[in-house]
XYZ file of C-alpha atoms in Angstrom:
384
model
C -181.310 -170.466 -162.874
C -183.063 -171.206 -166.101
C -182.082 -170.462 -169.650
C -183.340 -171.095 -173.140
C -181.926 -170.998 -176.631
C -183.809 -170.498 -179.844
C -183.506 -174.029 -181.166
C -184.886 -177.481 -180.588
C -183.214 -177.569 -177.174
C -183.577 -175.918 -173.783
C -180.850 -175.546 -171.165
C -181.339 -174.920 -167.474
C -178.934 -174.597 -164.569
C -179.761 -176.369 -161.327
C -178.063 -176.940 -157.986
C -176.924 -180.493 -157.340
C -179.392 -180.855 -154.492
C -182.205 -180.189 -156.959
C -181.316 -183.119 -159.202
C -183.307 -185.614 -157.143
C -186.397 -184.229 -158.852
C -184.971 -185.404 -162.186
C -183.807 -188.849 -161.074
C -185.901 -190.788 -163.647
C -184.663 -188.619 -166.515
C -181.071 -188.881 -165.294
C -181.248 -192.664 -165.153
C -182.550 -192.775 -168.710
C -179.710 -190.487 -169.793
C -177.066 -192.658 -168.115
C -178.435 -195.630 -170.043
C -178.189 -193.710 -173.348
C -174.878 -191.950 -172.659
C -172.305 -192.051 -175.415
C -169.691 -192.643 -172.698
C -170.697 -193.776 -169.196
C -169.416 -191.935 -166.137
C -170.261 -193.590 -162.839
C -169.237 -190.441 -160.948
C -172.196 -188.669 -162.546
C -174.628 -191.438 -161.694
C -177.429 -189.962 -159.536
C -176.595 -192.231 -156.586
C -172.925 -191.285 -156.601
C -173.559 -187.567 -157.112
C -176.038 -187.484 -154.229
C -173.425 -188.935 -151.878
C -170.563 -186.785 -153.202
C -172.387 -183.454 -153.349
C -172.240 -182.552 -149.613
C -168.500 -183.261 -149.490
C -167.139 -182.303 -152.907
C -169.922 -180.399 -154.615
C -171.175 -177.607 -152.381
C -170.704 -174.970 -155.097
C -171.379 -177.214 -158.088
C -174.177 -176.505 -160.533
C -175.647 -178.870 -163.108
C -176.273 -177.817 -166.676
C -179.224 -179.820 -167.995
C -179.794 -179.938 -171.755
C -183.346 -180.861 -172.762
C -184.743 -181.702 -176.159
C -187.903 -179.686 -176.847
C -190.303 -182.554 -177.340
C -193.446 -183.931 -175.777
C -192.543 -185.316 -173.381
C -189.250 -183.468 -173.054
C -186.085 -185.562 -173.045
C -182.872 -184.998 -171.102
C -179.911 -185.305 -173.503
C -177.036 -183.758 -171.564
C -175.675 -183.332 -168.040
C -172.777 -180.911 -167.483
C -171.848 -180.429 -163.787
C -169.742 -177.284 -163.340
C -168.684 -174.681 -160.807
C -167.799 -171.004 -161.192
C -164.307 -170.202 -159.894
C -163.884 -166.458 -159.794
C -160.206 -166.003 -158.894
C -158.387 -169.104 -160.112
C -155.394 -166.974 -161.143
C -155.557 -164.407 -158.369
C -157.320 -162.057 -160.761
C -160.943 -161.168 -161.264
C -161.217 -163.553 -164.205
C -163.943 -166.172 -163.651
C -163.608 -169.658 -165.124
C -166.290 -172.317 -165.486
C -164.817 -175.654 -164.383
C -166.258 -179.132 -164.885
C -166.789 -181.249 -161.779
C -164.039 -183.670 -160.836
C -162.538 -184.390 -157.435
C -160.128 -186.844 -155.776
C -162.857 -189.482 -155.495
C -164.319 -188.762 -158.931
C -161.365 -188.566 -161.342
C -163.344 -188.335 -164.580
C -165.069 -185.279 -166.039
C -166.926 -186.870 -168.945
C -170.361 -185.216 -169.181
C -173.347 -187.453 -169.781
C -174.392 -186.977 -173.402
C -177.110 -188.795 -175.320
C -175.481 -191.021 -177.923
C -178.207 -190.184 -180.444
C -177.447 -186.448 -180.533
C -174.028 -185.972 -178.926
C -172.737 -183.030 -180.991
C -176.101 -181.274 -180.754
C -176.135 -181.643 -176.967
C -172.631 -180.186 -176.642
C -173.500 -177.367 -179.067
C -176.631 -176.509 -177.079
C -174.603 -176.407 -173.866
C -171.854 -174.204 -175.323
C -174.451 -171.926 -176.898
C -176.052 -171.468 -173.516
C -172.745 -170.757 -171.772
C -171.945 -168.162 -174.442
C -175.343 -166.481 -174.114
C -175.874 -166.573 -170.341
C -174.419 -163.388 -168.763
C -174.152 -165.151 -165.402
C -171.662 -167.725 -166.721
C -167.954 -167.283 -167.556
C -167.000 -167.705 -171.208
C -163.989 -169.917 -170.553
C -164.695 -173.524 -169.684
C -162.107 -175.910 -168.217
C -163.107 -179.578 -168.500
C -160.841 -181.690 -166.236
C -160.192 -185.367 -166.940
C -161.962 -185.217 -170.296
C -161.229 -188.034 -172.782
C -158.734 -186.725 -175.315
C -159.939 -189.017 -178.074
C -162.937 -191.152 -178.923
C -166.579 -190.183 -179.271
C -166.683 -187.604 -176.469
C -163.687 -185.726 -177.874
C -165.232 -185.895 -181.343
C -168.509 -184.446 -180.049
C -166.660 -181.465 -178.557
C -164.551 -181.067 -181.694
C -167.689 -180.993 -183.871
C -169.436 -178.483 -181.606
C -166.399 -176.193 -181.492
C -165.928 -176.384 -185.244
C -169.568 -175.423 -185.737
C -169.147 -172.247 -183.662
C -165.537 -171.442 -184.609
C -164.560 -172.089 -181.011
C -161.092 -172.687 -179.631
C -159.642 -175.132 -177.140
C -156.338 -176.219 -175.657
C -155.330 -179.399 -173.842
C -153.468 -179.297 -170.537
C -152.030 -182.210 -168.540
C -152.476 -184.702 -171.361
C -151.814 -188.147 -169.903
C -152.790 -191.789 -170.160
C -153.848 -194.187 -167.430
C -154.295 -197.932 -167.449
C -157.509 -199.330 -168.857
C -158.850 -202.816 -169.479
C -160.407 -202.938 -172.948
C -159.899 -206.473 -174.257
C -160.346 -207.293 -177.898
C -160.276 -210.809 -179.212
C -159.184 -213.587 -176.843
C -160.362 -212.608 -173.372
C -159.421 -215.972 -171.880
C -155.772 -215.478 -172.778
C -155.604 -211.762 -171.973
C -153.646 -211.968 -168.721
C -151.058 -214.407 -170.072
C -150.455 -212.125 -173.035
C -150.412 -208.965 -170.937
C -148.160 -210.211 -168.153
C -146.233 -213.089 -169.650
C -146.168 -216.655 -168.414
C -143.066 -216.132 -166.235
C -144.677 -213.362 -164.168
C -147.942 -215.264 -163.826
C -146.064 -218.346 -162.679
C -144.280 -216.308 -160.015
C -147.571 -214.867 -158.761
C -149.113 -218.339 -158.588
C -146.117 -219.460 -156.529
C -146.611 -216.511 -154.160
C -150.303 -217.287 -153.864
C -149.632 -220.945 -153.047
C -147.127 -219.937 -150.394
C -149.736 -217.612 -148.887
C -152.385 -220.349 -148.988
C -150.007 -222.714 -147.203
C -150.103 -220.435 -144.133
C -153.888 -220.610 -143.701
C -157.299 -220.663 -145.353
C -157.062 -218.255 -148.307
C -160.366 -217.150 -149.838
C -161.378 -214.659 -152.509
C -164.903 -213.237 -152.301
C -166.959 -210.568 -154.063
C -170.233 -209.131 -152.833
C -172.811 -206.448 -153.482
C -175.137 -207.735 -150.751
C -175.965 -204.909 -148.305
C -175.148 -206.948 -145.204
C -171.794 -208.237 -146.438
C -171.021 -204.884 -148.051
C -171.028 -203.067 -144.714
C -168.343 -205.331 -143.277
C -166.347 -205.340 -146.530
C -166.281 -201.540 -146.660
C -165.195 -201.402 -143.032
C -162.318 -203.731 -143.930
C -161.382 -201.528 -146.868
C -161.340 -198.352 -144.767
C -159.260 -200.067 -142.098
C -156.751 -201.520 -144.563
C -156.368 -198.199 -146.360
C -155.755 -196.385 -143.070
C -153.104 -198.950 -142.081
C -151.028 -198.284 -145.194
C -149.193 -195.405 -146.811
C -152.352 -193.309 -147.195
C -152.884 -193.480 -143.457
C -149.317 -192.344 -142.845
C -149.787 -189.511 -145.351
C -153.073 -188.447 -143.763
C -155.076 -189.054 -146.947
C -156.937 -192.225 -145.968
C -160.720 -191.873 -146.023
C -161.070 -193.223 -142.471
C -159.199 -190.192 -141.131
C -161.973 -187.873 -142.344
C -165.487 -188.561 -141.085
C -167.286 -186.849 -143.968
C -165.255 -188.702 -146.585
C -165.617 -192.115 -144.957
C -169.402 -191.584 -144.739
C -169.419 -190.569 -148.386
C -167.547 -193.738 -149.415
C -170.005 -195.959 -147.568
C -173.066 -194.049 -148.787
C -171.921 -193.942 -152.429
C -171.003 -197.616 -152.661
C -174.100 -198.767 -150.775
C -176.416 -196.683 -152.973
C -174.788 -197.887 -156.187
C -174.801 -201.495 -154.996
C -178.557 -201.278 -154.440
C -178.794 -200.655 -158.212
C -176.346 -203.441 -159.065
C -173.577 -200.928 -159.848
C -171.003 -201.550 -157.107
C -169.266 -204.453 -155.443
C -166.419 -205.097 -153.036
C -163.951 -207.933 -153.482
C -161.621 -209.095 -150.748
C -158.855 -211.603 -150.239
C -158.964 -213.110 -146.765
C -156.556 -215.272 -144.830
C -158.248 -217.263 -142.061
C -161.205 -214.894 -142.306
C -159.130 -211.714 -142.045
C -159.134 -209.381 -145.043
C -155.640 -208.730 -146.404
C -156.705 -206.951 -149.607
C -159.864 -205.231 -150.843
C -160.976 -203.703 -154.141
C -164.063 -201.542 -154.654
C -165.459 -201.759 -158.188
C -168.121 -199.464 -159.642
C -170.290 -199.969 -162.744
C -172.231 -197.809 -165.180
C -173.542 -199.146 -168.440
C -170.934 -201.281 -170.174
C -168.059 -199.754 -168.191
C -166.455 -200.547 -164.852
C -164.110 -198.622 -162.574
C -161.474 -200.111 -160.291
C -162.208 -197.333 -157.838
C -160.290 -198.183 -154.689
C -157.753 -200.781 -153.637
C -156.082 -201.408 -150.285
C -153.980 -204.208 -148.842
C -152.212 -205.267 -145.664
C -148.562 -204.263 -146.027
C -147.544 -207.040 -143.625
C -148.196 -209.474 -146.475
C -146.566 -207.385 -149.204
C -144.095 -210.132 -150.149
C -147.050 -212.195 -151.363
C -148.506 -209.262 -153.374
C -152.059 -209.538 -151.965
C -153.254 -206.471 -153.884
C -152.000 -207.884 -157.163
C -153.475 -211.296 -156.363
C -156.894 -209.793 -155.769
C -156.642 -207.560 -158.835
C -156.026 -210.659 -160.929
C -159.187 -212.236 -159.478
C -161.194 -209.103 -160.228
C -159.703 -208.845 -163.726
C -160.551 -212.455 -164.523
C -164.137 -211.841 -163.393
C -164.339 -208.780 -165.658
C -162.906 -210.692 -168.591
C -165.497 -213.424 -168.139
C -168.335 -210.874 -168.031
C -169.291 -210.032 -171.617
C -171.378 -207.073 -170.405
C -168.175 -205.206 -169.432
C -166.598 -203.642 -172.510
C -163.926 -201.674 -170.639
C -162.706 -200.836 -167.170
C -160.969 -197.667 -165.987
C -158.172 -198.140 -163.452
C -158.617 -194.643 -161.937
C -154.843 -194.894 -161.414
C -152.105 -192.353 -161.842
C -150.116 -192.419 -165.098
C -147.292 -194.966 -165.110
C -148.727 -196.760 -162.081
C -146.137 -199.396 -161.116
C -148.655 -202.166 -160.493
C -151.729 -201.976 -162.709
C -149.913 -200.712 -165.807
C -148.312 -204.142 -166.160
C -151.653 -205.951 -165.926
C -154.106 -203.731 -167.824
C -152.394 -202.954 -171.112
C -154.827 -200.551 -172.777
C -154.703 -196.822 -172.075
C -157.298 -194.099 -171.509
C -156.088 -190.722 -172.791
C -157.302 -187.771 -170.711
C -156.625 -184.069 -170.527
C -157.848 -180.902 -168.880
C -159.404 -179.146 -171.871
C -159.743 -175.365 -171.800
C -162.503 -174.123 -174.102
C -163.321 -170.626 -175.336
C -167.046 -170.610 -176.108
C -167.130 -167.176 -177.763
C -164.932 -166.561 -180.837
C -164.780 -162.838 -180.039
C -162.806 -163.669 -176.871
C -159.913 -165.329 -178.757
C -157.294 -162.795 -177.624
C -158.307 -163.051 -173.986
C -158.389 -166.849 -174.342
C -154.691 -166.847 -175.236
C -154.010 -164.926 -172.012
C -156.122 -167.353 -169.996
C -154.130 -170.257 -171.408
C -150.866 -168.571 -170.446
C -152.173 -168.012 -166.925
C -153.250 -171.649 -166.708
C -149.812 -172.808 -167.863
C -148.121 -170.556 -165.309
C -150.406 -171.799 -162.528
C -149.640 -175.432 -163.313
C -145.891 -174.782 -163.550
C -145.964 -173.032 -160.174
C -147.842 -175.922 -158.555
C -145.377 -178.437 -160.005
C -142.451 -176.382 -158.703
C -143.960 -176.268 -155.209
C -144.473 -180.034 -155.264
C -140.844 -180.605 -156.285
C -139.660 -178.288 -153.527
C -141.727 -180.120 -150.916
C -140.265 -183.463 -152.008
C -136.774 -181.999 -151.789
C -137.417 -180.643 -148.296
C -138.713 -184.017 -147.105
C -135.438 -185.648 -148.137
C -133.295 -183.139 -146.219
C-alpha cells in the first residue's frame, strides 16, 4: 500500500518482508533516531518477523527531497476485533521478545515525522483511526514529539498500564555508581559469595561477539534458561523451535554489526550464568539473563550482571541501558537505580471521533481489567 499527503512528506505502508529493499535507508535512520530501539533494527526485525510479525506492516515516512530521506518507521498491525466487536484498532509492534514500541524518528524533525504519520493514518481509509502504541516512553523526547503532533491536530490520547522499569543511566561518577546504588555492605556480601564460588574451582567471566564463540554461548544460554523456572513454566525459548532459531538468528545478525554480545560466568569451563546484551546507537539492552539454579546461593546471575554493568559504566559510548525487566523486579531494581517510564498510549487521530474514542478507552479498560481478573483467578487455582 502506498499513500501520500500534501506536504513535504510522503508516507507508504509496506510489509515487513519488503523492508530489506530499504536496508540502507533504515540503517541511516537508526543512526539519526531521536531514541534508539534495537527491536526495530533491520537485523532484529528480519529475524523476528516470521515468528512475531506475520501480520505487521511498516509505516515509512519519507521527506520529499532529492534524494528522498527516510525520517520515520512505525511498525503496526490492524486488529479488527480486539474487543469482540467490529471495531478495528491499529496497534504498534511489540512482543515478548521486543518489549519496546518506540518508533524510529529522525531527531532533526521528530514532531514533523509523527505529524506526517498521524495525518496519513487519519486520511487512509484502509487504516483504523485509533492507534494503540504499546511500551511507548511516557516522558522524554519521544513523548514530547507525540504531544506536539497531537496538539497540532487537536488529537486526543490516553495512557494505559503506566509503569516504570529499571534502567542504567549514570550521571556524574560512573566509577562509584555501583557502591552508591547498592551500598558497601551489599557489595561486600556479594564479593564474599564470589570468593566462595571461586574457591570451588576456576571461575571466569567472559564476553564475546565473535561468531564462533557466540554459537556456543547462545547454546549455553538456551540450555540454562530451559533448566530454570522458565523451562518449568513452558516459556523457555528452547522449548519452541521457531523462537530458539529466532534468538540465535537475531543475536548473530546483530553481533555481525557490533550490536550484540553474550557474557557468561563459568566454573571450570561450565557456564553457570549468561546475559545477552543488545546495542543500538548510544543505548544498550540487557535482553536476556539465565543462570544455573544449583548455584543460587552464590547469586551467579547477580555476579554476572555486576560484571556487565561495570563494563557498561566504563564504556563512554553507552549513555543508558534498558533492563527489559518487569516493574519492581527483585534483582535488577536494586542495582540499576534509574527508571524508564512506559505506557500503552491510545491515540485518536481524528478529532471528529472524540465520542467514539471515549468508548474505545472504556472498552480497553474493561479488557485489561478482565485479563487481570483471569490472571488472579489462575494464581488462586494454582494454590488450591
